[in-house]
């Protein structure tokens, strides 16, 4: 079974790049331009094993709505945010390549639906012009 990963990002180039990376790794990347579009997709019966959510695409409103909906509350969310400044500004321990993001997504998917997900500390991932702060909520 291929897991569906909902990717919410307002920048099309970034969204397309990350969806392509997910697809290449055997997932089905489902793109959404905003938190509201993602909620509409999920509330209309769309499925997602994991949600990658741009912090600037309505993070707070999305998370509140997700947590109020019992059918959506257990889907793990990984926060991603736009890269600010040059990549050289980040130390080596802050940078994690897309392989780690895929590994985390794969781990969350293999944990099974309804599992209790531990919070993962903040890590910075730089790829496809985004910095990804891995924080499973």
Tab-separated table of C-alpha atoms in Angstrom:
chain	number	residue	atom	x	y	z
A	1	UNK	CA	0.000	0.000	0.000
A	2	UNK	CA	1.383	3.408	-0.978
A	3	UNK	CA	0.901	5.972	1.761
A	4	UNK	CA	-0.562	9.325	0.859
A	5	UNK	CA	1.402	12.298	2.159
A	6	UNK	CA	-0.420	15.628	2.156
A	7	UNK	CA	2.021	18.428	1.364
A	8	UNK	CA	0.776	21.923	2.168
A	9	UNK	CA	2.923	24.722	0.787
A	10	UNK	CA	1.991	28.003	-0.869
A	11	UNK	CA	4.944	28.080	-3.287
A	12	UNK	CA	4.240	25.878	-6.302
A	13	UNK	CA	7.872	25.175	-7.193
A	14	UNK	CA	8.618	23.947	-3.681
A	15	UNK	CA	5.364	22.002	-3.498
A	16	UNK	CA	6.024	20.311	-6.847
A	17	UNK	CA	9.619	19.467	-5.889
A	18	UNK	CA	8.661	17.885	-2.597
A	19	UNK	CA	5.726	15.982	-4.130
A	20	UNK	CA	8.118	14.626	-6.785
A	21	UNK	CA	10.617	13.572	-4.084
A	22	UNK	CA	7.844	11.807	-2.143
A	23	UNK	CA	6.547	10.092	-5.291
A	24	UNK	CA	10.072	8.939	-6.190
A	25	UNK	CA	10.319	7.299	-2.760
A	26	UNK	CA	7.116	5.324	-3.240
A	27	UNK	CA	4.623	7.634	-1.541
A	28	UNK	CA	1.704	9.407	-3.135
A	29	UNK	CA	2.307	13.127	-2.697
A	30	UNK	CA	-0.942	15.082	-2.456
A	31	UNK	CA	-0.331	18.825	-3.006
A	32	UNK	CA	-2.334	21.572	-1.308
A	33	UNK	CA	-1.714	25.296	-1.626
A	34	UNK	CA	-3.091	26.299	1.791
A	35	UNK	CA	-4.178	24.940	5.144
A	36	UNK	CA	-7.799	25.539	4.146
A	37	UNK	CA	-7.372	23.603	0.911
A	38	UNK	CA	-5.810	20.750	2.916
A	39	UNK	CA	-8.715	20.765	5.385
A	40	UNK	CA	-11.225	20.774	2.534
A	41	UNK	CA	-9.443	17.773	0.997
A	42	UNK	CA	-9.384	15.830	4.272
A	43	UNK	CA	-12.931	16.729	5.333
A	44	UNK	CA	-14.274	15.648	1.948
A	45	UNK	CA	-12.874	12.151	2.465
A	46	UNK	CA	-9.296	12.576	1.273
A	47	UNK	CA	-6.715	10.469	3.081
A	48	UNK	CA	-3.253	11.220	4.436
A	49	UNK	CA	-0.871	9.153	6.530
A	50	UNK	CA	1.294	12.194	7.295
A	51	UNK	CA	0.891	15.921	6.666
A	52	UNK	CA	3.835	18.153	5.738
A	53	UNK	CA	2.605	21.653	6.531
A	54	UNK	CA	4.298	24.938	5.676
A	55	UNK	CA	4.160	27.110	8.773
A	56	UNK	CA	3.098	30.044	6.570
A	57	UNK	CA	0.157	28.209	4.986
A	58	UNK	CA	-2.216	28.682	7.896
A	59	UNK	CA	-0.472	26.489	10.492
A	60	UNK	CA	-2.401	27.686	13.551
A	61	UNK	CA	-5.852	27.605	11.981
A	62	UNK	CA	-5.150	24.234	10.369
A	63	UNK	CA	-3.897	22.637	13.599
A	64	UNK	CA	-6.883	23.928	15.596
A	65	UNK	CA	-9.339	22.599	13.031
A	66	UNK	CA	-7.458	19.306	12.780
A	67	UNK	CA	-7.428	18.805	16.541
A	68	UNK	CA	-11.178	19.523	16.782
A	69	UNK	CA	-11.993	16.853	14.193
A	70	UNK	CA	-11.692	13.347	15.684
A	71	UNK	CA	-11.260	11.839	12.208
A	72	UNK	CA	-8.198	14.041	11.553
A	73	UNK	CA	-6.685	14.589	15.001
A	74	UNK	CA	-4.400	11.550	14.932
A	75	UNK	CA	-2.697	12.341	11.614
A	76	UNK	CA	0.906	13.343	12.390
A	77	UNK	CA	1.987	16.775	11.122
A	78	UNK	CA	5.525	17.822	10.257
A	79	UNK	CA	6.060	21.587	10.199
A	80	UNK	CA	8.067	23.033	7.330
A	81	UNK	CA	9.029	26.659	6.866
A	82	UNK	CA	10.696	28.727	4.138
A	83	UNK	CA	14.457	28.860	4.171
A	84	UNK	CA	15.544	32.233	5.522
A	85	UNK	CA	19.040	33.476	4.855
A	86	UNK	CA	21.778	31.572	3.121
A	87	UNK	CA	22.390	27.863	3.705
A	88	UNK	CA	25.839	28.808	5.019
A	89	UNK	CA	24.123	30.448	7.991
A	90	UNK	CA	23.170	27.037	9.351
A	91	UNK	CA	25.664	24.826	11.131
A	92	UNK	CA	26.222	21.279	9.980
A	93	UNK	CA	24.191	19.795	12.854
A	94	UNK	CA	21.173	21.906	11.882
A	95	UNK	CA	21.118	20.688	8.280
A	96	UNK	CA	19.574	17.350	7.490
A	97	UNK	CA	19.012	16.233	3.932
A	98	UNK	CA	15.712	15.172	2.394
A	99	UNK	CA	16.663	11.526	3.026
A	100	UNK	CA	16.049	12.057	6.752
A	101	UNK	CA	12.675	13.672	6.091
A	102	UNK	CA	11.729	10.646	3.963
A	103	UNK	CA	13.004	8.323	6.709
A	104	UNK	CA	10.846	10.084	9.298
A	105	UNK	CA	7.806	10.012	7.011
A	106	UNK	CA	8.423	6.320	6.332
A	107	UNK	CA	8.716	5.622	10.080
A	108	UNK	CA	5.488	7.458	10.827
A	109	UNK	CA	3.703	5.545	8.064
A	110	UNK	CA	4.945	2.194	9.325
A	111	UNK	CA	3.770	2.986	12.858
A	112	UNK	CA	0.191	2.431	11.708
A	113	UNK	CA	-2.953	4.488	11.907
A	114	UNK	CA	-4.037	5.606	15.326
A	115	UNK	CA	-0.622	5.040	16.860
A	116	UNK	CA	0.620	7.369	19.531
A	117	UNK	CA	3.376	9.431	17.940
A	118	UNK	CA	6.181	10.783	20.083
A	119	UNK	CA	7.061	14.423	19.652
A	120	UNK	CA	10.325	14.731	17.785
A	121	UNK	CA	12.595	17.596	18.687
A	122	UNK	CA	13.123	20.393	16.222
A	123	UNK	CA	15.605	19.641	13.452
A	124	UNK	CA	16.393	21.759	10.442
A	125	UNK	CA	16.214	20.157	7.011
A	126	UNK	CA	17.262	22.053	3.921
A	127	UNK	CA	16.097	20.821	0.549
A	128	UNK	CA	14.070	22.149	-2.363
A	129	UNK	CA	14.447	25.695	-0.988
A	130	UNK	CA	12.743	24.944	2.302
A	131	UNK	CA	13.954	24.506	5.809
A	132	UNK	CA	11.999	21.745	7.442
A	133	UNK	CA	11.583	21.820	11.188
A	134	UNK	CA	10.642	18.295	12.058
A	135	UNK	CA	8.170	18.558	14.881
A	136	UNK	CA	5.598	15.857	14.900
A	137	UNK	CA	2.510	17.288	16.529
